[in-house]
Coordinates of C-alpha atoms and ligand atoms in Angstrom, one line a residue:
X13 CA 0.0 0.0 0.0
X14 CA 2.8 2.3 0.9
X15 CA 4.4 1.2 -2.3
X16 CA 1.3 2.2 -4.1
X17 CA 1.3 5.6 -2.4
X18 CA 4.9 6.3 -3.3
X19 CA 4.3 5.1 -6.9
X20 CA 1.3 7.4 -7.1
X21 CA 3.4 10.3 -5.8
X22 CA 6.2 9.6 -8.2
X23 CA 3.7 9.3 -11.0
X24 CA 2.2 12.6 -10.0
X25 CA 5.6 14.1 -10.0
X26 CA 6.3 12.6 -13.4
X27 CA 3.1 14.0 -14.7
X28 CA 3.9 17.3 -13.3
X29 CA 7.3 17.2 -14.9
X30 CA 6.4 15.8 -18.3
X31 CA 3.0 17.1 -18.9
X32 CA 4.0 20.7 -18.2
X33 CA 7.0 20.4 -20.5
X34 CA 9.2 23.3 -20.4
X35 CA 7.2 25.6 -18.2
X36 CA 8.1 24.4 -14.7
X37 CA 7.3 25.8 -11.3
X38 CA 8.6 24.5 -7.9
X39 CA 6.6 24.4 -4.7
X40 CA 7.9 23.2 -1.3
X41 CA 5.7 22.0 1.5
X42 CA 6.9 21.5 5.0
X43 CA 5.1 18.8 7.0
X44 CA 6.7 17.9 10.3
X45 CA 10.2 16.7 9.7
X46 CA 9.4 16.0 6.1
X47 CA 9.8 18.4 3.2
X48 CA 7.7 17.9 0.0
X49 CA 8.8 19.5 -3.1
X50 CA 6.3 19.8 -6.0
X51 CA 7.4 20.9 -9.5
X52 CA 4.5 22.3 -11.4
X53 CA 4.4 23.2 -15.1
X54 CA 4.9 26.8 -15.7
X55 CA 2.7 28.9 -17.9
X56 CA 4.3 30.3 -21.0
X57 CA 4.3 33.7 -19.8
X58 CA 5.7 32.7 -16.5
X59 CA 9.4 32.9 -15.8
X60 CA 11.1 29.7 -15.0
X61 CA 12.5 29.2 -11.6
X62 CA 16.2 29.0 -11.2
X63 CA 16.8 25.9 -9.0
X64 CA 14.3 23.4 -10.3
X65 CA 14.8 20.0 -8.5
X66 CA 12.9 16.8 -7.9
X67 CA 13.3 15.4 -4.5
X68 CA 11.5 12.2 -3.9
X69 CA 11.9 12.2 -0.2
X70 CA 8.6 10.5 0.3
X71 CA 10.0 7.1 -0.2
X72 CA 11.6 7.3 3.2
X73 CA 8.1 7.3 4.7
X74 CA 6.9 4.3 2.9
X75 CA 6.1 1.4 5.2
X76 CA 9.0 -0.9 6.0
X77 CA 7.2 -3.9 4.4
X78 CA 7.2 -2.3 1.0
X79 CA 10.8 -3.4 0.6
X80 CA 11.3 -6.6 2.4
X81 CA 14.8 -7.2 3.8
X82 CA 16.5 -9.5 6.2
X83 CA 15.3 -7.9 9.4
X84 CA 11.7 -8.5 8.3
X85 CA 12.0 -12.2 7.4
X86 CA 11.3 -13.2 11.0
X87 CA 8.1 -11.1 10.8
X88 CA 7.0 -12.8 7.7
X89 CA 7.6 -16.1 9.4
X90 CA 5.7 -15.1 12.5
X91 CA 2.9 -13.6 10.3
X92 CA 1.8 -17.1 9.6
X93 CA 1.4 -17.8 13.3
X94 CA -0.5 -14.6 14.1
X95 CA -3.9 -14.9 15.6
X96 CA -6.9 -14.3 13.4
X97 CA -7.8 -11.0 15.0
X98 CA -4.5 -9.6 14.0
X99 CA -5.1 -10.7 10.4
X100 CA -8.5 -9.1 10.6
X101 CA -7.0 -5.9 11.7
X102 CA -4.5 -6.1 8.9
X103 CA -7.2 -6.7 6.4
X104 CA -9.1 -3.8 7.7
X105 CA -6.0 -1.6 7.3
X106 CA -5.4 -3.0 3.8
X107 CA -8.9 -2.2 2.8
X108 CA -8.5 1.3 4.2
X109 CA -5.3 1.6 2.2
X110 CA -7.1 0.4 -0.9
X111 CA -9.8 3.0 -0.2
X112 CA -7.0 5.6 0.0
X113 CA -5.5 4.4 -3.2
X114 CA -8.8 4.5 -4.9
X115 CA -9.2 7.9 -3.5
X116 CA -5.8 8.9 -4.8
X117 CA -6.5 7.5 -8.2
X118 CA -9.6 9.6 -8.3
X119 CA -7.6 12.5 -7.2
X120 CA -5.0 11.8 -9.9
X121 CA -7.7 11.6 -12.5
X122 CA -9.1 14.8 -11.1
X123 CA -5.6 16.4 -11.2
X124 CA -5.0 15.2 -14.7
X125 CA -8.2 16.7 -15.8
X126 CA -7.5 19.7 -13.8
X127 CA -4.0 19.9 -15.3
X128 CA -5.4 19.6 -18.8
X129 CA -8.0 22.1 -18.1
X130 CA -5.5 24.1 -16.1
X131 CA -3.2 24.2 -19.2
X132 CA -6.1 25.5 -21.2
X133 CA -7.0 27.9 -18.5
X134 CA -3.5 28.9 -18.0
X135 CA -3.6 29.6 -21.6
X136 CA -6.4 31.6 -20.7
X137 CA -4.4 33.2 -17.8
X138 CA -6.0 32.1 -14.6
X139 CA -3.9 29.0 -13.9
X140 CA -1.8 30.3 -11.1
X141 CA -4.4 30.6 -8.5
X142 CA -5.9 27.1 -9.2
X143 CA -2.5 25.6 -9.0
X144 CA -2.1 27.1 -5.6
X145 CA -5.4 25.6 -4.5
X146 CA -4.3 22.2 -5.9
X147 CA -1.1 22.4 -4.1
X148 CA -2.9 23.0 -0.9
X149 CA -5.1 20.0 -1.6
X150 CA -2.0 17.9 -2.3
X151 CA -0.5 19.1 0.9
X152 CA -3.5 18.0 2.8
X153 CA -3.5 14.7 1.0
X154 CA 0.1 14.1 1.8
X155 CA -0.4 15.0 5.5
X156 CA -3.3 12.6 5.6
X157 CA -1.4 9.8 4.0
X158 CA 1.6 10.4 6.4
X159 CA -0.8 10.2 9.3
X160 CA -2.2 6.9 8.0
X161 CA 1.3 5.6 7.6
X162 CA 2.2 6.5 11.2
X163 CA -0.9 4.7 12.4
X164 CA 0.0 1.7 10.3
X165 CA 3.5 1.7 11.8
X166 CA 2.0 1.8 15.3
X167 CA -0.3 -1.1 14.5
X168 CA 2.6 -3.0 13.1
X169 CA 4.7 -2.4 16.1
X170 CA 1.8 -3.5 18.3
X171 CA 1.4 -6.6 16.2
X172 CA 5.2 -7.2 16.4
X173 CA 5.1 -6.7 20.2
X174 CA 2.2 -9.2 20.5
X175 CA 4.0 -11.6 18.3
X176 CA 7.2 -11.4 20.3
X177 CA 5.2 -11.8 23.5
X178 CA 3.5 -14.8 22.0
X179 CA 6.8 -16.1 20.9
X180 CA 8.2 -15.6 24.4
X181 CA 5.2 -17.4 25.8
X182 CA 5.6 -20.1 23.3
X183 CA 9.2 -20.4 24.3
X184 CA 8.3 -20.6 27.9
X185 CA 5.7 -23.2 27.1
X186 CA 8.1 -25.3 25.2
X187 CA 10.6 -24.9 28.0
X188 CA 7.9 -25.9 30.5
X189 CA 7.0 -28.8 28.2
X190 CA 10.6 -29.9 28.0
X191 CA 10.9 -29.8 31.8
X192 CA 7.7 -31.8 32.0
X193 CA 9.0 -34.3 29.5
X194 CA 12.2 -34.7 31.4
X195 CA 10.2 -35.1 34.6
X196 CA 7.9 -37.6 32.9
X197 CA 11.0 -39.5 31.6
X198 CA 12.4 -39.5 35.1
X199 CA 9.1 -40.7 36.5
X200 CA 8.8 -43.4 33.9
X201 CA 12.4 -44.6 34.7
X202 CA 11.5 -44.6 38.3
X203 CA 8.3 -46.6 37.6
X204 CA 10.1 -49.1 35.5
X205 CA 12.8 -49.5 38.3
X206 CA 10.0 -50.0 40.8
X207 CA 8.2 -52.5 38.6
X208 CA 11.5 -54.4 38.2
X209 CA 11.9 -54.4 41.9
X210 CA 8.3 -55.5 42.3
X211 CA 8.7 -58.4 39.9
X212 CA 11.9 -59.4 41.7
X213 CA 10.0 -59.3 45.0
X214 CA 7.1 -61.3 43.4
X215 CA 9.5 -64.0 42.2
X216 CA 11.1 -64.2 45.6
X217 CA 7.6 -64.4 47.2
X218 CA 6.7 -67.2 44.8
X219 CA 9.9 -69.1 45.6
X220 CA 9.3 -68.7 49.3
X221 CA 5.7 -69.8 48.9
X222 CA 6.7 -72.9 47.0
X223 CA 9.4 -73.8 49.6
X224 CA 7.2 -73.2 52.6
X225 CA 4.3 -74.9 50.9
X226 CA 6.4 -78.0 50.5
X227 CA 7.5 -77.8 54.1
X228 CA 3.9 -77.3 55.1
X229 CA 2.8 -80.4 53.2
X230 CA 5.6 -82.4 54.8
X231 CA 4.6 -81.1 58.2
X232 CA 0.9 -81.9 57.5
X233 CA 1.9 -85.5 56.5
X234 CA 3.9 -85.9 59.7
X235 CA 1.0 -84.5 61.7
X236 CA -1.4 -87.0 60.0
X237 CA 1.0 -89.8 60.8
X238 CA 1.2 -88.7 64.4
X239 CA -2.6 -88.4 64.6
X240 CA -2.9 -92.0 63.2
X241 CA -0.4 -93.2 65.8
X242 CA -2.2 -91.3 68.5
X243 CA -5.5 -92.8 67.4
X244 CA -4.0 -96.3 67.5
X245 CA -2.4 -95.6 70.9
X246 CA -5.7 -94.3 72.3
X247 CA -7.4 -97.4 70.8
X248 CA -4.9 -99.6 72.6
X249 CA -5.3 -97.5 75.7
X250 CA -9.1 -97.9 75.7
X251 CA -8.6 -101.7 75.0
X252 CA -6.2 -101.9 78.0
X253 CA -8.7 -99.9 80.1
X254 CA -11.4 -102.4 79.1
X255 CA -9.1 -105.3 80.0
X256 CA -8.1 -103.6 83.3
X257 CA -11.8 -103.3 84.1
X258 CA -12.5 -106.9 83.3
X259 CA -9.4 -108.1 85.1
X260 CA -10.5 -106.0 88.2
X261 CA -13.8 -107.7 88.0
X262 CA -12.0 -111.1 87.6
X263 CA -9.7 -110.2 90.5
X264 CA -12.7 -109.4 92.7
X265 CA -14.4 -112.6 91.6
X266 CA -11.1 -114.4 92.3
X267 CA -11.0 -112.8 95.7
X268 CA -14.5 -114.0 96.4
X269 CA -13.5 -117.4 95.2
X270 CA -10.5 -117.3 97.4
X271 CA -12.6 -116.3 100.4
X272 CA -15.0 -119.2 99.7
X273 CA -12.0 -121.6 99.3
X274 CA -10.6 -120.4 102.5
X275 CA -13.9 -121.1 104.2
X276 CA -14.0 -124.5 102.6
X277 CA -10.4 -125.2 103.7
X278 CA -11.2 -124.2 107.2
X279 CA -14.3 -126.5 107.2
X280 CA -12.2 -129.3 105.8
X281 CA -9.5 -128.7 108.3
X282 CA -12.1 -129.0 111.1
X283 CA -13.5 -132.1 109.5
X284 CA -10.0 -133.6 109.1
X285 CA -9.3 -132.9 112.7
X286 CA -12.6 -134.5 113.7
X287 CA -11.6 -137.6 111.6
X288 CA -8.2 -137.6 113.1
X289 CA -9.7 -137.6 116.6
X290 CA -12.0 -140.4 115.6
X291 CA -9.2 -142.6 114.0
X292 CA -6.6 -141.3 116.4
X293 CA -4.2 -140.8 113.5
X294 CA -1.4 -138.3 113.8
X295 CA -2.5 -134.9 112.6
X296 CA 0.5 -134.1 110.5
X297 CA 0.4 -137.2 108.3
X298 CA -0.8 -136.4 104.8
X299 CA -3.4 -138.7 103.5
X300 CA -3.0 -140.2 100.0
X301 CA -5.5 -142.6 98.3
X302 CA -4.6 -145.3 95.9
X303 CA -8.1 -145.4 94.4
X304 CA -11.7 -144.1 94.8
X305 CA -12.6 -146.9 97.2
X306 CA -10.1 -145.5 99.7
X307 CA -11.5 -142.0 99.2
X308 CA -15.0 -143.4 99.8
X309 CA -13.7 -145.1 102.9
X310 CA -12.2 -141.8 104.1
X311 CA -15.8 -140.6 104.3
X312 CA -16.3 -138.8 101.0
X313 CA -19.7 -139.8 99.6
X314 CA -20.0 -137.4 96.5
X315 CA -19.2 -138.6 93.0
X316 CA -16.7 -136.3 91.3
X317 CA -13.0 -135.6 90.5
X318 CA -10.4 -136.7 93.0
X319 CA -6.7 -137.3 93.1
X320 CA -5.2 -140.7 93.6
X321 CA -1.6 -141.7 94.2
X322 CA -0.6 -144.8 92.3
X323 CA 1.1 -147.5 94.2
X324 CA 4.9 -147.7 93.6
X325 CA 4.8 -144.4 91.8
X326 CA 5.3 -140.7 92.4
X327 CA 2.5 -139.8 90.1
X328 CA -0.7 -138.2 91.2
X329 CA -3.7 -138.9 88.9
X330 CA -7.0 -137.1 88.6
X331 CA -9.8 -139.6 88.4
X332 CA -13.6 -139.5 88.4
X333 CA -15.0 -141.4 91.3
X334 CA -18.5 -143.0 91.1
X335 CA -19.6 -143.0 94.7
X336 CA -23.2 -144.1 93.9
X337 CA -23.3 -147.2 91.7
X338 CA -23.7 -150.5 93.7
X339 CA -22.2 -149.0 96.8
X340 CA -19.8 -146.6 95.1
X341 CA -16.0 -146.5 95.4
X342 CA -15.5 -147.0 91.6
X343 CA -12.5 -145.5 89.8
X344 CA -13.6 -144.8 86.3
X345 CA -11.4 -146.0 83.4
X346 CA -13.5 -145.1 80.5
X347 CA -16.6 -142.9 79.9
X348 CA -18.6 -141.9 76.9
X349 CA -21.8 -139.8 77.0
X350 CA -22.2 -137.5 73.9
X351 CA -19.5 -138.2 71.3
X352 CA -17.5 -135.0 72.0
X353 CA -14.2 -136.9 72.1
X354 CA -12.7 -138.7 69.2
X355 CA -11.6 -142.3 70.3
X356 CA -10.0 -143.3 67.0
X357 CA -6.5 -142.5 68.3
X358 CA -2.9 -143.6 68.4
X359 CA -1.1 -146.0 70.7
X360 CA 0.6 -143.2 72.6
X361 CA -2.8 -141.5 73.3
X362 CA -4.2 -144.8 74.7
X363 CA -1.0 -145.2 76.6
X364 CA -1.1 -141.9 78.5
X365 CA -4.9 -141.3 78.3
X366 CA -7.0 -138.6 76.7
X367 CA -10.2 -136.6 77.3
X368 CA -11.3 -135.0 80.5
X369 CA -12.0 -137.1 83.6
X370 CA -15.2 -135.2 84.3
X371 CA -16.5 -136.1 80.8
X372 CA -15.6 -138.5 78.0
X373 CA -12.1 -139.9 78.5
X374 CA -9.8 -142.9 78.5
X375 CA -7.8 -143.0 81.7
X376 CA -4.6 -144.4 80.1
X377 CA -3.3 -147.9 79.7
X378 CA -0.2 -147.3 81.9
X379 CA -2.3 -146.0 84.8
X380 CA -4.8 -148.9 84.3
X381 CA -2.0 -151.3 84.4
X382 CA -0.4 -149.8 87.5
X383 CA -3.7 -149.5 89.3
X384 CA -5.1 -153.0 88.5
X385 CA -1.7 -154.7 89.0
X386 CA -1.3 -153.2 92.5
X387 CA -4.1 -155.3 94.0
X388 CA -7.1 -157.4 92.9
X389 CA -9.7 -155.4 91.1
X390 CA -13.2 -156.1 89.8
X391 CA -14.4 -154.5 86.6
X392 CA -17.9 -153.0 86.2
X393 CA -19.2 -152.0 82.7
X394 CA -22.3 -149.8 82.7
X395 CA -24.3 -149.3 79.5
X396 CA -27.3 -147.4 78.3
X397 CA -29.0 -147.7 74.9
X398 CA -30.8 -145.0 72.9
X399 CA -34.1 -145.9 74.5
X400 CA -32.7 -145.4 77.9
X401 CA -32.4 -149.0 78.8
X402 CA -29.5 -149.7 81.2
X403 CA -27.5 -152.9 81.7
X404 CA -24.1 -153.9 83.1
X405 CA -21.4 -156.5 82.8
X406 CA -19.3 -157.4 85.8
X407 CA -15.9 -159.2 86.0
X408 CA -14.8 -160.2 89.5
X409 CA -11.1 -160.1 88.5
X410 CA -9.6 -157.8 86.1
X411 CA -6.1 -156.5 85.2
X412 CA -3.9 -155.7 82.2
X413 CA -0.2 -156.2 81.6
X414 CA 2.4 -153.5 81.0
X415 CA 3.3 -152.0 77.7
X416 CA 6.0 -154.6 77.0
X417 CA 3.2 -157.1 76.9
X418 CA 1.0 -154.8 74.8
X419 CA -1.5 -154.3 77.8
X420 CA -2.8 -157.9 77.5
X421 CA -6.3 -158.4 79.0
X422 CA -7.0 -160.6 82.0
X423 CA -10.6 -161.2 83.2
X424 CA -12.4 -163.7 85.4
X425 CA -15.8 -164.2 87.0
X426 CA -18.3 -162.8 84.5
X427 CA -21.8 -161.7 85.5
X428 CA -24.3 -159.0 84.7
X429 CA -27.4 -158.0 82.7
X430 CA -25.8 -157.0 79.4
X431 CA -25.8 -160.3 77.8
X432 CA -25.6 -163.8 79.2
X433 CA -22.1 -164.3 77.7
X434 CA -19.2 -162.0 78.1
X435 CA -18.7 -159.7 75.2
X436 CA -15.0 -159.0 76.1
X437 CA -12.5 -161.2 74.3
X438 CA -10.8 -163.9 76.2
X439 CA -7.9 -163.6 78.5
X440 CA -4.5 -162.8 76.8
X441 CA -5.8 -160.6 74.0
X442 CA -3.4 -157.7 73.3
X443 CA -4.4 -154.1 72.9
X444 CA -4.5 -152.7 69.4
X445 CA -4.7 -149.2 68.0
X446 CA -4.9 -147.9 64.5
X447 CA -1.1 -147.6 64.5
X448 CA -0.3 -150.8 66.4
X449 CA -2.0 -154.0 65.1
X450 CA -1.8 -156.8 67.7
X451 CA -4.9 -158.7 67.0
X452 CA -5.3 -162.3 65.6
X453 CA -6.8 -161.2 62.4
X454 CA -5.0 -160.8 59.1
X455 CA -7.0 -157.6 58.9
X456 CA -6.4 -154.6 61.1
X457 CA -9.3 -154.7 63.5
X458 CA -8.5 -151.3 65.2
X459 CA -8.8 -149.6 61.8
X460 CA -11.9 -151.6 60.8
X461 CA -13.6 -151.0 64.1
X462 CA -12.2 -147.5 64.6
X463 CA -10.8 -147.4 68.1
X464 CA -8.2 -148.9 70.5
X465 CA -9.4 -152.2 72.1
X466 CA -8.6 -155.8 72.9
X467 CA -9.5 -157.4 69.7
X468 CA -9.3 -161.2 68.9
X469 CA -10.2 -161.8 65.3
X470 CA -11.9 -158.5 65.9
X471 CA -14.2 -160.1 68.5
X472 CA -17.7 -159.3 69.9
X473 CA -17.0 -155.9 71.5
X474 CA -15.5 -152.5 71.2
X475 CA -16.6 -149.8 73.6
X476 CA -14.2 -147.3 71.9
X477 CA -15.9 -147.4 68.5
X478 CA -17.6 -144.5 66.7
X479 CA -20.3 -142.8 68.7
X480 CA -23.5 -142.9 66.6
X481 CA -26.2 -141.0 68.6
X482 CA -29.0 -141.3 66.1
X483 CA -31.0 -144.3 65.1
X484 CA -30.4 -146.0 61.7
X485 CA -31.3 -149.2 60.0
X486 CA -27.8 -149.5 58.6
X487 CA -25.7 -152.0 60.4
X488 CA -22.4 -150.3 61.4
X489 CA -19.4 -152.4 62.2
X490 CA -17.4 -149.5 63.6
X491 CA -19.8 -148.3 66.2
X492 CA -19.8 -148.9 70.0
X493 CA -20.4 -152.6 70.2
X494 CA -21.4 -155.0 73.1
X495 CA -22.5 -157.8 70.9
X496 CA -24.1 -160.1 73.4
X497 CA -26.4 -157.4 74.7
X498 CA -27.7 -155.7 71.6
X499 CA -26.0 -157.4 68.7
X500 CA -23.6 -155.7 66.3
X501 CA -25.4 -152.4 66.3
X502 CA -25.7 -151.2 69.8
X503 CA -25.8 -147.4 69.4
X504 CA -25.1 -146.8 73.0
X505 CA -25.7 -143.4 74.5
X506 CA -23.6 -144.0 77.6
X507 CA -20.8 -146.3 78.5
X508 CA -18.7 -146.5 81.7
X509 CA -15.8 -148.8 82.6
X510 CA -14.8 -148.6 86.3
X511 CA -12.8 -150.7 88.8
X512 CA -13.0 -151.3 92.5
X513 CA -11.0 -153.5 94.7
X514 CA -12.3 -157.0 94.5
X515 CA -12.5 -157.3 98.3
X516 CA -14.6 -154.1 98.5
X517 CA -17.2 -154.4 101.2
Ligands
NAG631 C1 -13.9 2.0 2.0 O1 -14.9 2.7 1.2 C2 -16.2 2.2 1.3 C3 -17.0 3.1 0.4 O2 -16.3 3.8 -0.5 C4 -16.6 2.2 2.7 O3 -17.9 1.6 2.8 C5 -15.7 1.5 3.6 O4 -16.1 1.5 5.0 C6 -14.3 2.1 3.5 N1 -13.3 1.2 4.3 C7 -12.6 1.8 5.2 C8 -11.7 0.8 6.0 O5 -12.5 2.9 5.5
NAG632 C1 5.5 -3.8 24.0 O1 5.8 -4.8 25.0 C2 6.5 -4.2 26.2 C3 6.8 -5.4 27.0 O2 7.4 -6.4 26.3 C4 5.6 -3.2 26.8 O3 6.3 -2.7 27.9 C5 5.2 -2.1 25.9 O4 4.3 -1.2 26.4 C6 4.6 -2.8 24.6 N1 4.3 -1.7 23.7 C7 3.2 -1.6 23.1 C8 3.1 -0.5 22.1 O5 2.2 -2.3 23.4
NAG633 C1 -11.6 -112.9 83.0 O1 -12.2 -114.2 83.2 C2 -12.7 -114.7 82.0 C3 -13.3 -116.1 82.4 O2 -13.7 -116.0 83.7 C4 -11.7 -114.9 81.0 O3 -12.3 -115.4 79.8 C5 -11.0 -113.6 80.7 O4 -10.0 -113.7 79.8 C6 -10.5 -113.0 82.0 N1 -10.0 -111.7 81.7 C7 -8.8 -111.3 82.2 C8 -8.4 -109.9 81.8 O5 -8.1 -112.0 82.8
NAG634 C1 7.3 -151.7 93.4 O1 8.5 -151.3 92.8 C2 9.6 -152.2 93.2 C3 10.9 -151.7 92.5 O2 10.6 -150.6 91.7 C4 9.3 -153.6 92.8 O3 10.3 -154.4 93.2 C5 8.0 -154.0 93.4 O4 7.6 -155.3 92.9 C6 6.9 -153.1 93.0 N1 5.7 -153.5 93.7 C7 4.6 -153.7 93.0 C8 3.4 -154.0 93.7 O5 4.5 -153.5 91.7
NAG635 C1 -20.3 -133.8 76.6 O1 -20.5 -134.0 77.9 C2 -19.5 -133.3 78.8 C3 -19.8 -133.6 80.2 O2 -20.1 -134.9 80.3 C4 -19.6 -131.8 78.5 O3 -18.6 -131.1 79.3 C5 -19.5 -131.5 77.1 O4 -19.7 -130.1 76.8 C6 -20.4 -132.3 76.2 N1 -20.2 -132.1 74.8 C7 -21.2 -132.0 73.9 C8 -20.7 -131.8 72.5 O5 -22.3 -132.1 74.2
NAG636 C1 3.6 -156.2 71.1 O1 3.3 -155.8 69.8 C2 4.4 -155.6 69.0 C3 3.9 -155.1 67.7 O2 2.9 -154.2 67.8 C4 5.2 -156.9 68.8 O3 6.3 -156.7 68.0 C5 5.5 -157.4 70.1 O4 6.1 -158.7 70.0 C6 4.3 -157.6 71.0 N1 4.7 -158.0 72.3 C7 4.4 -159.2 72.8 C8 4.9 -159.5 74.2 O5 3.6 -160.0 72.2

């Protein structure tokens, strides 16, 4: 715009210099510190001025942006960043300048016309005064444009000031941003360091958890084992407590028994002392009995278990004494009542005896030999069949040999109700068992008849055969047999063999 203004002024000057040809007139206008020199065409009749000069000093006032240089490059750069209000202001100023320019062009046209008409009028002699008026107008115009220029400069300065302030602010912001970025970087580094530390701690925690978890499991296993042991121990303790209770009961029962026994012993002692008084025997002598007859004679009337001392022997033997049958005093050698004892046994069993004296038993061939060979004995055999019929066989004399003679049988003086003939084999028959065959048969009678007995060619009897308690039509050759009473198939429910001294009275 300033450029335009200067151009306009130059053009004006040019017009003034060329259009008015040779007739030139110089006018000088002083406005502030600036001096404006106008050269006007001279009328023909006017005398030319001596020091005609064109001084284009106006260019100095043209706005700095009209000729861009290095100092303004920064402005141009910052112009792009200017806020919109500044641009608006600039646009407003530009449009004002344009308005001025248009106004100047109009003025120029007006001046040209005026100059042309002035030439003619000058030709007609009145140019001078008009020129002066025109000059005055130009002066006013110039002063106006200078004022405009000053205002523009101010605005520009303001804009520059704003721009620099904004730049400073921007700089500060960027500095602040940098500081913030540095701070953020530091914080990020710190955070990553902390997260590293955290992960390390987590790993250590996991390791510790794993280790202690294993130890905990081990400890739990041990605890379980200890609990099991404890349970077993407490179980044992409760068992022991139970046993203790029962043994305490037992001990109290035993104490009671002991008391009763003490009473019985005292009673017996008094009885014994009474007996001693009666028989006048020495009190200190210990009584021994060789058989049940002696026990009966000593005053005992009850059937039951008693001890006898075999003659010529240190042995005490427990025997069952029958104190009722035919006057009592019977020492029982054999007894069968319910088949609870197996009688199909070996030689050694029959030698030493088996069963219980209070129940089914065989007293033992050695004892029978010792007993029956110590003095004369009679044998009584008591029988009962399934129907409850009872019968007996009696032998006034009875004994058996020792083992070297295979316990050979010796009998004499048969009587009784169990058959008119003796069912025992004749004297001299040896004893046989399933493992010792001493019979007179080519067979093995002990195995056929199932039991140890005095067999001949097996013979008519075997009280040690199989105990068949139930009735049957089948004839059994291995049952309890007493042939001359009930035939080969006795099926006895009770047998007893017992001895008593032959001279028993
Ligand atoms: C420019 O001139 C027009 C009319 O000639 C006027 O409406 C407008 O406001 C002027 N602009 C300035 C900035 O003076
Ligand atoms: C330019 O800015 C300075 C501060 O930077 C201030 O003192 C001065 O008044 C401002 N000038 C104008 C014209 O706004
Ligand atoms: C107590 O006596 C009974 C028989 O009387 C016997 O079976 C039991 O074992 C005894 N208990 C103890 C702990 O001796
Ligand atoms: C008792 O034993 C002795 C020697 O041991 C013997 O001489 C005697 O005959 C035996 N008496 C009887 C009755 O067996
Ligand atoms: C057989 O009788 C005896 C007593 O004579 C008895 O102790 C035993 O329990 C009885 N056995 C059977 C199986 O009946
Ligand atoms: C007793 O029996 C055995 C065989 O069992 C026999 O060798 C022995 O000669 C018998 N003794 C007598 C005295 O017959």
